[in-house]
Amino acid sequence: MSTFISAVQALFLDISMLAALQVLLGALLALAFLLLFKPLLRGIGRALMLVVKPKLSKEQRLQRRLMRDAMMLNRMLNSLEGAPSHAAELRAMAARA
């Protein structure tokens, strides 16, 4: 514990009041810059995400949703092996999807 206290004291003894004020002022200016340009920075971030991972077209999203629904129905069918009436109803739903 005394080593930690000694390290903290040494750290604070080497920092002048002016240096601490400059660090605080720099941090406040950086925060103000981020808050002022937040919409611009957010737009740049979204544009970079679209470069890395492009948005799917409507047809691709529809096909993905249909595939997910069909897979869900198949999982439900597999879990309902004991109830034939439910399985038949789910198969009819899957045929329509």
CSV table of C-alpha atoms in Angstrom, one decimal:
chain,number,residue,atom,x,y,z
A,1,MET,CA,0.0,0.0,0.0
A,2,SER,CA,2.8,2.4,0.8
A,3,THR,CA,4.3,1.8,-2.7
A,4,PHE,CA,1.0,2.9,-4.3
A,5,ILE,CA,0.8,6.0,-2.0
A,6,SER,CA,4.5,6.9,-2.9
A,7,ALA,CA,3.8,6.5,-6.6
A,8,VAL,CA,0.7,8.8,-6.4
A,9,GLN,CA,2.6,11.4,-4.4
A,10,ALA,CA,5.5,11.4,-6.9
A,11,LEU,CA,3.1,11.7,-9.8
A,12,PHE,CA,1.3,14.7,-8.2
A,13,LEU,CA,4.6,16.4,-7.1
A,14,ASP,CA,5.9,16.5,-10.7
A,15,ILE,CA,2.8,18.2,-12.1
A,16,SER,CA,2.5,21.9,-11.8
A,17,MET,CA,-0.7,23.7,-11.6
A,18,LEU,CA,-0.2,25.3,-15.0
A,19,ALA,CA,0.3,21.9,-16.6
A,20,ALA,CA,-2.8,20.5,-15.0
A,21,LEU,CA,-4.8,23.5,-16.2
A,22,GLN,CA,-3.5,23.0,-19.7
A,23,VAL,CA,-4.4,19.3,-19.7
A,24,LEU,CA,-7.9,20.2,-18.4
A,25,LEU,CA,-8.3,22.9,-21.0
A,26,GLY,CA,-7.2,20.6,-23.8
A,27,ALA,CA,-9.7,17.9,-22.7
A,28,LEU,CA,-12.5,20.5,-22.6
A,29,LEU,CA,-11.7,21.7,-26.1
A,30,ALA,CA,-11.6,18.2,-27.4
A,31,LEU,CA,-15.0,17.5,-25.8
A,32,ALA,CA,-16.5,20.7,-27.2
A,33,PHE,CA,-15.1,19.8,-30.7
A,34,LEU,CA,-16.7,16.3,-30.5
A,35,LEU,CA,-20.0,17.7,-29.3
A,36,LEU,CA,-20.0,20.5,-32.0
A,37,PHE,CA,-19.2,18.1,-34.9
A,38,LYS,CA,-21.1,15.1,-33.6
A,39,PRO,CA,-23.6,14.9,-36.5
A,40,LEU,CA,-20.8,15.2,-39.1
A,41,LEU,CA,-18.6,12.6,-37.3
A,42,ARG,CA,-21.6,10.2,-37.0
A,43,GLY,CA,-22.3,10.6,-40.8
A,44,ILE,CA,-18.7,9.9,-41.6
A,45,GLY,CA,-18.8,6.8,-39.4
A,46,ARG,CA,-22.0,5.6,-41.1
A,47,ALA,CA,-20.4,6.2,-44.6
A,48,LEU,CA,-17.4,4.1,-43.5
A,49,MET,CA,-19.7,1.3,-42.3
A,50,LEU,CA,-21.4,1.3,-45.7
A,51,VAL,CA,-18.0,1.0,-47.4
A,52,VAL,CA,-17.2,-2.0,-45.2
A,53,LYS,CA,-20.6,-3.6,-45.1
A,54,PRO,CA,-23.0,-2.5,-47.9
A,55,LYS,CA,-26.7,-2.3,-47.4
A,56,LEU,CA,-28.8,-5.2,-48.7
A,57,SER,CA,-31.3,-4.5,-51.5
A,58,LYS,CA,-35.0,-5.0,-50.9
A,59,GLU,CA,-35.0,-8.3,-52.8
A,60,GLN,CA,-32.1,-9.6,-50.7
A,61,ARG,CA,-33.8,-8.5,-47.4
A,62,LEU,CA,-37.0,-10.2,-48.6
A,63,GLN,CA,-35.2,-13.5,-49.5
A,64,ARG,CA,-33.3,-13.4,-46.2
A,65,ARG,CA,-36.5,-12.9,-44.2
A,66,LEU,CA,-38.3,-15.7,-46.2
A,67,MET,CA,-35.3,-18.1,-45.5
A,68,ARG,CA,-35.3,-17.2,-41.8
A,69,ASP,CA,-39.1,-17.9,-41.6
A,70,ALA,CA,-38.7,-21.2,-43.4
A,71,MET,CA,-35.9,-22.2,-41.1
A,72,MET,CA,-38.0,-21.3,-38.1
A,73,LEU,CA,-40.9,-23.4,-39.3
A,74,ASN,CA,-38.5,-26.3,-39.9
A,75,ARG,CA,-37.2,-26.0,-36.3
A,76,MET,CA,-40.7,-25.9,-35.0
A,77,LEU,CA,-41.6,-29.0,-37.1
A,78,ASN,CA,-38.6,-30.9,-35.7
A,79,SER,CA,-39.5,-30.0,-32.1
A,80,LEU,CA,-43.1,-31.1,-32.6
A,81,GLU,CA,-42.5,-34.7,-33.6
A,82,GLY,CA,-45.0,-35.9,-30.9
A,83,ALA,CA,-47.9,-33.9,-32.1
A,84,PRO,CA,-48.9,-34.9,-35.7
A,85,SER,CA,-51.8,-32.4,-36.0
A,86,HIS,CA,-49.5,-29.5,-35.2
A,87,ALA,CA,-46.8,-30.8,-37.5
A,88,ALA,CA,-49.3,-31.0,-40.4
A,89,GLU,CA,-50.5,-27.5,-39.8
A,90,LEU,CA,-46.9,-26.2,-39.8
A,91,ARG,CA,-46.1,-28.1,-43.0
A,92,ALA,CA,-49.0,-26.4,-44.6
A,93,MET,CA,-47.8,-23.0,-43.4
A,94,ALA,CA,-44.3,-23.8,-44.6
A,95,ALA,CA,-45.6,-24.8,-48.1
A,96,ARG,CA,-47.2,-21.3,-48.4
A,97,ALA,CA,-44.1,-19.5,-47.3
